[in-house]
CSV table of C-alpha atoms in Angstrom, one decimal:
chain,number,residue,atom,x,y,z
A,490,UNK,CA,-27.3,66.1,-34.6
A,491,UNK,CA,-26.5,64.8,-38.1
A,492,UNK,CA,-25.0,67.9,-39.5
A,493,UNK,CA,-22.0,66.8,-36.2
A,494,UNK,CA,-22.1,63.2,-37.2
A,495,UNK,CA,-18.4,63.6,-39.4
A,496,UNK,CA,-17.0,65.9,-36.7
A,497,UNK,CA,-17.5,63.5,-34.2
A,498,UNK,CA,-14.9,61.0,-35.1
A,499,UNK,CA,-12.5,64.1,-36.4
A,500,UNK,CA,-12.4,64.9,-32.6
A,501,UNK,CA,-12.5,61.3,-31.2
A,502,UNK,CA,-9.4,60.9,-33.6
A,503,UNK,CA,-7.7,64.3,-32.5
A,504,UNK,CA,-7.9,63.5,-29.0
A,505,UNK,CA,-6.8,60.0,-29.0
A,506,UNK,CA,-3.1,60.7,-31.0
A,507,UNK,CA,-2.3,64.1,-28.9
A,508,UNK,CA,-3.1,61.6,-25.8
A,509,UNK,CA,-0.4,59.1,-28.2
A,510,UNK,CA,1.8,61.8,-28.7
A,511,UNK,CA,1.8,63.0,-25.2
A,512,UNK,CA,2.8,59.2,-24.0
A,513,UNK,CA,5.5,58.6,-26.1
A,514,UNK,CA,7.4,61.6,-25.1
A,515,UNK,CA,10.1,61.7,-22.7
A,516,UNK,CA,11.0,63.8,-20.3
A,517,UNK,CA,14.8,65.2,-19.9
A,518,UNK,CA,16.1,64.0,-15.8
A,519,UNK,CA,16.1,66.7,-13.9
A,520,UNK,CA,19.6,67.4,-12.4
A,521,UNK,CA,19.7,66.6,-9.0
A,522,UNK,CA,23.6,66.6,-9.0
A,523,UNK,CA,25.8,69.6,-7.3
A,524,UNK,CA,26.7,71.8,-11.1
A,525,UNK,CA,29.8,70.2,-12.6
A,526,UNK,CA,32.7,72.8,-14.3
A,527,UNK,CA,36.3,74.0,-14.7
A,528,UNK,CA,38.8,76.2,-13.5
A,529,UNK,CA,39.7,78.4,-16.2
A,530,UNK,CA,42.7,80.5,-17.0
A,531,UNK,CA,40.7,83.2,-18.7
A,532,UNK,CA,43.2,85.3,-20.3
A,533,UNK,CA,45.6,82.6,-21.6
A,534,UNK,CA,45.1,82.0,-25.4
A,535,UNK,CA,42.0,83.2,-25.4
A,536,UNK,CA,41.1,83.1,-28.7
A,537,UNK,CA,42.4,79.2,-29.3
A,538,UNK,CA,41.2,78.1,-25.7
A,539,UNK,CA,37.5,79.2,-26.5
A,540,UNK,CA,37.6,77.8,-30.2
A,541,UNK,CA,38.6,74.5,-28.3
A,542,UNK,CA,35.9,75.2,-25.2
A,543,UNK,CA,33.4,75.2,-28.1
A,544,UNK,CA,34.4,72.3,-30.2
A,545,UNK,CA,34.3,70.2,-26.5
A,546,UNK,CA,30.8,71.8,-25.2
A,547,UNK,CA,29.7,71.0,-29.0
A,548,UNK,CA,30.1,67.2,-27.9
A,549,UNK,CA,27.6,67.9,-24.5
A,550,UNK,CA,24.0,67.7,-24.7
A,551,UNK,CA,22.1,70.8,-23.9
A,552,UNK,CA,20.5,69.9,-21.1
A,553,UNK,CA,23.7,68.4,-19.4
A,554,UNK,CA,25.1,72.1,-20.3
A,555,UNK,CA,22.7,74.0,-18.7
A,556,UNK,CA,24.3,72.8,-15.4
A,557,UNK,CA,27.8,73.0,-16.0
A,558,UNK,CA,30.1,75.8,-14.9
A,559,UNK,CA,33.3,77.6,-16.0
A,560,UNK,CA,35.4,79.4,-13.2
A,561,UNK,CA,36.1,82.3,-15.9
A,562,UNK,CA,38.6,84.3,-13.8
A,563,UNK,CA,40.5,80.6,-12.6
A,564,UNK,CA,42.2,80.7,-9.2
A,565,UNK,CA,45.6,81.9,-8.4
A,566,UNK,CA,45.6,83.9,-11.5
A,567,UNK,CA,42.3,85.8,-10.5
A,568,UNK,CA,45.1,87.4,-7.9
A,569,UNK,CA,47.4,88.9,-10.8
A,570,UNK,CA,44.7,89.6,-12.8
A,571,UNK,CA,43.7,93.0,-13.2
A,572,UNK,CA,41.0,95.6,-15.3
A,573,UNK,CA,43.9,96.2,-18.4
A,574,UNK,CA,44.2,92.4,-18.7
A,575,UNK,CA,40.7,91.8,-20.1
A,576,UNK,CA,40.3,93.3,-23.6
A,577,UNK,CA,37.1,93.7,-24.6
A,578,UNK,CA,38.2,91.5,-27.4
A,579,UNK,CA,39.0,88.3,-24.7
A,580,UNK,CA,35.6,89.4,-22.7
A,581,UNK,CA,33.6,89.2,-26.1
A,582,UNK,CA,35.1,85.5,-26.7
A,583,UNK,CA,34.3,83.9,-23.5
A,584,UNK,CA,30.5,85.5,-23.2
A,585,UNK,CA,30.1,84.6,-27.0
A,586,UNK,CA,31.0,81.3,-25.5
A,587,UNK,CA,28.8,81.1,-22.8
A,588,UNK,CA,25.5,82.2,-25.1
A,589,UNK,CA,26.1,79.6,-27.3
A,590,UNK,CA,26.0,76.7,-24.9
A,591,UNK,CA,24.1,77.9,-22.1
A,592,UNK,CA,27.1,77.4,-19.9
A,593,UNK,CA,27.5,78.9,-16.1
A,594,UNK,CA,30.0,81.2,-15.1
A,595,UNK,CA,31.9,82.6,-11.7
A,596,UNK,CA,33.7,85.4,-11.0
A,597,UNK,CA,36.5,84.9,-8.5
A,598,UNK,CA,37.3,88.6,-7.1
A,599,UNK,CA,40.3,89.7,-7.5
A,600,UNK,CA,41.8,90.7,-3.7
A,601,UNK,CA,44.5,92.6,-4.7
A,602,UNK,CA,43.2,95.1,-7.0
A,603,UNK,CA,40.6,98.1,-5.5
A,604,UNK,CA,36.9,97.1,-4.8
A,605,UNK,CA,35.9,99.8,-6.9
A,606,UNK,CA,38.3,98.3,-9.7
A,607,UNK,CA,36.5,95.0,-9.2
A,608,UNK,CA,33.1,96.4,-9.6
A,609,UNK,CA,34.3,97.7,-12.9
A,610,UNK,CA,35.9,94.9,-14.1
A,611,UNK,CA,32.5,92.5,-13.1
A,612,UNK,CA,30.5,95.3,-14.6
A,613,UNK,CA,32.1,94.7,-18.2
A,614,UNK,CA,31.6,91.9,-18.5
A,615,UNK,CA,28.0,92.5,-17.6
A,616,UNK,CA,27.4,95.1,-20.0
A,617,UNK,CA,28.8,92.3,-22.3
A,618,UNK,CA,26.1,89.9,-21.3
A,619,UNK,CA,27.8,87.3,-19.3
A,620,UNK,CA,26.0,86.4,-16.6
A,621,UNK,CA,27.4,85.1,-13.2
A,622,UNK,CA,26.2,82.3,-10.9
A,623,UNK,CA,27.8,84.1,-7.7
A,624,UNK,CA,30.9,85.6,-6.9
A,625,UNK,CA,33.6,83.6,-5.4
A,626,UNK,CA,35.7,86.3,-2.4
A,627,UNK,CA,39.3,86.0,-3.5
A,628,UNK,CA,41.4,82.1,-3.6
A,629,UNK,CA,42.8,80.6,-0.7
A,630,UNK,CA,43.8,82.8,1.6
A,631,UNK,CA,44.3,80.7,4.3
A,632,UNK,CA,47.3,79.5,2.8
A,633,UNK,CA,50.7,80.4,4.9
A,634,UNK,CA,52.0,82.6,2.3
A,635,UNK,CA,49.2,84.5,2.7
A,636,UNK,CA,49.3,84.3,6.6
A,637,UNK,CA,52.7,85.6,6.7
A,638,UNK,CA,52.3,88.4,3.9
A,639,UNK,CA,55.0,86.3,1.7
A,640,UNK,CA,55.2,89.4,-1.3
A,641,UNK,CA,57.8,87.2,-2.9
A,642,UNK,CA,54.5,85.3,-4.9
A,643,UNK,CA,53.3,87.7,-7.5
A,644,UNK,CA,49.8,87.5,-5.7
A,645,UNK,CA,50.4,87.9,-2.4
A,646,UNK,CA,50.1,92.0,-1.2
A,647,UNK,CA,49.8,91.9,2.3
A,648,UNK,CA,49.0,89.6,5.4
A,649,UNK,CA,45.7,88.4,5.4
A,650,UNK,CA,44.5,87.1,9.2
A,651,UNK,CA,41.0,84.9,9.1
A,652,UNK,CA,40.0,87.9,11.4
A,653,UNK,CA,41.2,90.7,9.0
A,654,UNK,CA,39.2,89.0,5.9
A,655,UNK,CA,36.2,88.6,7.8
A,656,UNK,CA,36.1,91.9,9.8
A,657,UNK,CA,38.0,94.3,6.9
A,658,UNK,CA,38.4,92.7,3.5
A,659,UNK,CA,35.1,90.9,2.5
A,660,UNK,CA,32.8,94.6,3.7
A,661,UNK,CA,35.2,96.7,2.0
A,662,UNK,CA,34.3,94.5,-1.5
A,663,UNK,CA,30.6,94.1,-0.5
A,664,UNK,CA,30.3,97.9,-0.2
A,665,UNK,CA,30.8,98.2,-3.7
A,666,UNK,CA,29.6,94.3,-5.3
A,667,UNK,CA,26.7,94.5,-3.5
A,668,UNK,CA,25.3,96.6,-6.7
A,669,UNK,CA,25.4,93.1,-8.7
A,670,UNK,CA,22.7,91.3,-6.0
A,671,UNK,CA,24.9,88.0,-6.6
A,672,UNK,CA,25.6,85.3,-3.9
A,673,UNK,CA,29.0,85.4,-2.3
A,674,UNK,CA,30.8,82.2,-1.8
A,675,UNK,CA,33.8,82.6,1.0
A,676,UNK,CA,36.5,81.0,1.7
A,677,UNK,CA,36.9,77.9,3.7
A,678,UNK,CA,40.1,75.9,4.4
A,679,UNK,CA,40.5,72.2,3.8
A,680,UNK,CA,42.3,69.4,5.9
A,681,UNK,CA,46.0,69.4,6.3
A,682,UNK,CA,48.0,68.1,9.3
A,683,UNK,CA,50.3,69.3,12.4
A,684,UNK,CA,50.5,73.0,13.2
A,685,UNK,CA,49.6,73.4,9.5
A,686,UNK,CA,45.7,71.8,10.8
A,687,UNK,CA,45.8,73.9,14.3
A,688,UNK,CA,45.4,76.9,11.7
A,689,UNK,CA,43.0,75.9,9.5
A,690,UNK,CA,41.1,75.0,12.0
A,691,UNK,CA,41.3,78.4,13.4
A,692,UNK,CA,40.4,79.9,10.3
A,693,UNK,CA,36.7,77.4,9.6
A,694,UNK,CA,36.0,78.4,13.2
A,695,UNK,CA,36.3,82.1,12.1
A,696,UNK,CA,34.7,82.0,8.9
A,697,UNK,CA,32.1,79.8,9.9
A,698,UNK,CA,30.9,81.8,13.1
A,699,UNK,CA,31.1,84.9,11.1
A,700,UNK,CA,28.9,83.2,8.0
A,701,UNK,CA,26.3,82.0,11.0
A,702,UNK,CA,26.3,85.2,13.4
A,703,UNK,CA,27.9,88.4,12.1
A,704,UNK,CA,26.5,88.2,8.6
A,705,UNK,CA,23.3,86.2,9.1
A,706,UNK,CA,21.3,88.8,6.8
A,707,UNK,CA,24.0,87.8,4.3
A,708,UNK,CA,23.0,84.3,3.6
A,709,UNK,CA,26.3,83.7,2.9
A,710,UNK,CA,28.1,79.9,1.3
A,711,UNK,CA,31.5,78.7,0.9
A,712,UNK,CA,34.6,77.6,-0.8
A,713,UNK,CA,36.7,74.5,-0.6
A,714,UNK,CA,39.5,72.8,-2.6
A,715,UNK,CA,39.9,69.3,-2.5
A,716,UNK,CA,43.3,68.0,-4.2
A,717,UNK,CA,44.8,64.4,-3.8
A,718,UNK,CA,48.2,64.4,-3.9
A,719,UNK,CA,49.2,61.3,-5.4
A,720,UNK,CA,47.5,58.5,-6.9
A,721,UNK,CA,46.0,56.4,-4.3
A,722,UNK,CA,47.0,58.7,-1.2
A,723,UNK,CA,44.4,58.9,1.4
A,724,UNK,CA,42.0,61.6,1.1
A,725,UNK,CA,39.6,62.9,3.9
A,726,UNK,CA,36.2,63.1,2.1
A,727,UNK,CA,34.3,63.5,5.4
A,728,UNK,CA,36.0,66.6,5.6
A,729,UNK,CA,33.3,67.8,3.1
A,730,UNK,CA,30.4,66.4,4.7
A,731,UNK,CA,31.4,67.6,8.1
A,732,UNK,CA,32.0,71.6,7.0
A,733,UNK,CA,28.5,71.5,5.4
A,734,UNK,CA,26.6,70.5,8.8
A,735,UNK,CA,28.5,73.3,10.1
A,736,UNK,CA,27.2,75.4,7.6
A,737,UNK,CA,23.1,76.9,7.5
A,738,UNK,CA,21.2,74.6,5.8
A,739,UNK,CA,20.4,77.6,3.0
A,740,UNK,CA,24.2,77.9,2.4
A,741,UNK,CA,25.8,75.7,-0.1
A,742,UNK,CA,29.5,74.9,-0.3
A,743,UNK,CA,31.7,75.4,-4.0
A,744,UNK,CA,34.6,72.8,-4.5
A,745,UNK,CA,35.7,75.6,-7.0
A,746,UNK,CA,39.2,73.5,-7.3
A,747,UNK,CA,39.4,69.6,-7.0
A,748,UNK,CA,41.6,67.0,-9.0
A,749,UNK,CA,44.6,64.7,-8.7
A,750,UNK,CA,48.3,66.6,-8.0
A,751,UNK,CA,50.6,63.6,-9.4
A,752,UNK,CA,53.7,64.8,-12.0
A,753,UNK,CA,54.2,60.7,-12.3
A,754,UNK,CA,51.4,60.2,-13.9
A,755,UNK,CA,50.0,60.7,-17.6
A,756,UNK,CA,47.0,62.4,-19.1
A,757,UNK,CA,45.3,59.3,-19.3
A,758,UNK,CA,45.8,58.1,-15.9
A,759,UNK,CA,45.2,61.6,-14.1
A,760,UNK,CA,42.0,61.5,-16.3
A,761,UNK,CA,40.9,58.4,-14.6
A,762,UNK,CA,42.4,58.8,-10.7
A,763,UNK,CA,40.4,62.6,-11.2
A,764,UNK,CA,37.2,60.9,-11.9
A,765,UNK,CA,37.2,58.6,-9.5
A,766,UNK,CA,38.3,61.5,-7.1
A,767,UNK,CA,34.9,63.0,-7.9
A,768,UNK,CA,32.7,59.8,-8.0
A,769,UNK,CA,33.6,60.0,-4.1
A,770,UNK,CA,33.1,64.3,-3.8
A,771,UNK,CA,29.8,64.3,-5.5
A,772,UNK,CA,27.5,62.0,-2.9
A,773,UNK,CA,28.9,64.5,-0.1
A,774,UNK,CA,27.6,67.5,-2.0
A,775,UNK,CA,23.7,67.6,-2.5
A,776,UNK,CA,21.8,69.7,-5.2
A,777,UNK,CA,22.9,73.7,-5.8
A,778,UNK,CA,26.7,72.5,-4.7
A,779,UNK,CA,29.8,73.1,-7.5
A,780,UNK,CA,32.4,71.1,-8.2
A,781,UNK,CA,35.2,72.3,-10.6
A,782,UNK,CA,37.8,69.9,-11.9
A,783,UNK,CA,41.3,71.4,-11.7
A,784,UNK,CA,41.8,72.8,-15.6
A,785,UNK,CA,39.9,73.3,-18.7
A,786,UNK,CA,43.1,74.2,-21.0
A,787,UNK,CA,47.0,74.5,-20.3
A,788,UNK,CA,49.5,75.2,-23.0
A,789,UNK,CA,52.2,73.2,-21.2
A,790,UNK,CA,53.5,69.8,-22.8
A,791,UNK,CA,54.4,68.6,-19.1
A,792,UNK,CA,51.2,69.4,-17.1
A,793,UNK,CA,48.8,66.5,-16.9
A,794,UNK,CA,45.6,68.5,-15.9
A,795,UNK,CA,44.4,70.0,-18.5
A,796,UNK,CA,41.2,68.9,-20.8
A,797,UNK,CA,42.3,71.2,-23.6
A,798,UNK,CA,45.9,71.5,-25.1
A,799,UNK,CA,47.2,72.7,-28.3
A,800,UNK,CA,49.7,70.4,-27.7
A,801,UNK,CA,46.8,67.9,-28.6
A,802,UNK,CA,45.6,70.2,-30.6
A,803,UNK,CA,42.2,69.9,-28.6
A,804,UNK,CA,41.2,67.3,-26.5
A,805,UNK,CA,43.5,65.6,-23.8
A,806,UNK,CA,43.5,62.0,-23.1
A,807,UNK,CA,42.0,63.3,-19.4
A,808,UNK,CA,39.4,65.4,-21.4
A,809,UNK,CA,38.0,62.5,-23.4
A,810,UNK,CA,37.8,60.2,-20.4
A,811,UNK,CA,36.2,63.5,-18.3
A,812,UNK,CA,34.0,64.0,-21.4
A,813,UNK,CA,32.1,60.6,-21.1
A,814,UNK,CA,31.9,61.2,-17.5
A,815,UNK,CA,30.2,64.4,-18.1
A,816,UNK,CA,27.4,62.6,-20.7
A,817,UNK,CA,26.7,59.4,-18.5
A,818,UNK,CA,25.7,62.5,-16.2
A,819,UNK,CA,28.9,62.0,-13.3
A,820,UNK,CA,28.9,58.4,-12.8
C-alpha cells in the first residue's frame, strides 16, 4: 500500500479539476427557432456579392451559422435561370462560400427549363460539394400571370392550373430529382382578397389535399411568402398558423420570401419594419420551419431591401440592423 501512497492524491487531484473543468463549461443553446436566411440572386455579381456574403457571415458566430440558410438560386430569377448561366467559376464561389461558414443552402427548381436539365444543373453543383437542405418546386405559381399563361414576363412559359402542377408538373421533375433523395417543399399561396382570395383558396385546397392523399408516401412540405406592403399595413399572420394545421404534422412549411414592400421608406427603416415583420412570423413557425428575408445583395441605389450593396460598399443600413437581429439569436 505504501508504494500507492503519492499516486493517491495525483488521482484525487486529477479527478477533482476535470470535475472543475467540466462545471465551468458552457454549453452552446440549442436552436429551437425555424432556420433563418436570404433570398439570393445567385448569378448577379458573383464574385463581389460572395466577397461581401463572407465579410457579413465573418461577423456571425458559428453556431448561429450552422442554422442559417441562403436561397442560392433566389425566386423569380430561378425562372430565367438556366444550365449556361452558372459557370463553374460562379458555382465554385458560392460552395467555397458555403464550406467556409457552415451555411445552408436551397435549390429553387427552375420550371421552365427540362427536368432533365434541372437534374444536371443540381448535379453540378453537387459534384462541386454544395450541399442542399431540400428542393424548393418552382416560385409562385399561383400568381395570375401564371394562371393566365401571361408570356409577356420573361418567366412565364405556359399556363400553369393548381391541377396541372399537381397532376403534371411536380411528377414529371420528381422522375428525374428523385435521384438527389432531398425533401421537396411545394408551393402554397398566401392571403389576398376578392376574387384574387376565391383562387388562392382554390389552389391550398388543391395542393394541400394532394400533399395529404395523392402523395402521402411523399412526405411532402411547403412554401409561403409573406410580404407587407407598407409600413404599418395589416398583415394576416394567422394565415401561417392556420396552413400549417392543415398540413401533416411531419411536414414543415418554408417562408422562402418574407419582408417589407414600401419604396417610401429607407434602408434603415425597412431594416427595422422587416424585423419586426419577423418577430411576429417566427412564434407561428416551430423548429425545422425557414424563414428567408427578402434580399441578401442588390446592386440598385433605389431598392431598400437588400443587406449587401456596393453602393455601400458592403453592409446596408437594413443589414447592420438584421445583423444584430441575427446574433441576439431573432429577438
Amino acid at each position: 500500500m505504501k508504494k500507492y501512497g503519492f499516486i493517491l492524491p495525483i488521482i484525487i487531484c486529477t479527478v477533482f479539476f476535470s470535475s472543475c473543468k467540466k462545471d465551468n463549461t458552457t454549453t452552446a443553446p440549442t436552436w429551437d427557432l425555424p432556420y433563418f436566411g436570404f433570398n439570393a440572386k445567385g448569378t448577379l455579381d458573383v464574385t463581389l456579392q460572395t466577397t461581401f456574403a463572407n465579410s457579413y457571415f465573418n461577423q456571425i458566430p458559428a453556431d448561429i451559422k450552422e442554422n442559417l440558410v441562403v436561397r442560392v438560386t433566389g425566386g423569380t430569377l430561378s425562372q430565367t435561370t438556366f444550365n449556361d448561366n452558372w459557370t463553374d467559376d460562379n458555382i465554385n464561389k458560392w460552395v467555397q462560400l458555403q464550406q467556409a461558414h457552415g451555411l445552408r443552402f436551397i435549390y429553387v427548381v427552375n420550371g421552365n427549363d427540362p427536368p432533365l436539365n434541372q437534374k444536371n444543373v443540381i448535379q453540378r453543383w453537387i459534384n462541386a460539394g454544395a450541399k442542399f437542405d431540400f428542393i424548393e418546386m418552382m416560385n409562385e405559381y399561383y400568381l395570375v400571370k401564371y394562371a393566365i399563361g401571361d408570356t409577356s414576363n420573361e418567366e412565364v412559359t405556359e399556363k400553369v392550373s393548381p391541377q396541372k402542377y399537381v397532376d403534371t408538373i411536380l411528377p414529371n421533375f420528381w422522375n428525374q430529382l428523385d435521384v438527389f433523395n432531398l425533401p421537396y417543399y411545394v408551393i402554397l399561396a398566401p392571403t389576398a382578397s376578392g376574387n384574387l382570395q376565391t383562387y388562392y383558396n382554390a389552389w391550398n385546397d388543391t395542393i394541400i389535399n394532394a400533399i395529404q392523399n395523392k402523395y402521402t408516401s411523399r412526405k411532402l412540405n411547403a412554401t409561403l411568402h409573406c410580404y407587407q406592403r407598407g409600413v404599418g399595413t395589416a398583415f394576416d399572420y394567422n394565415q401561417i398558423s392556420n396552413l400549417k394545421m392543415r398540413l401533416p404534422s411531419s411536414s414543415h412549411l418554408a417562408i422562402t420570401e418574407a419582408g417589407i414592400i414600401d419604396t417610401t421608406i429607407n434602408y434603415q427603416q425597412a431594416g427595422a419594419a422587416a424585423i419586426e415583420h419577423y418577430k411576429k412570423i417566427i412564434p407561428r413557425l416551430g423548429k425545422g420551419d425557414y424563414l428567408f428575408d427578402q434580399v441578401l445583395y442588390n446592386d440598385s441605389q433605389n431598392n431598400n431591401t437588400a443587406i449587401l450593396s456596393p453602393v455601400y460598399n458592403g453592409v446596408t443600413p437594413k443589414g447592420a440592423l438584421m445583423l444584430s437581429f441575427i446574433n441576439n439569436r431573432l429577438k
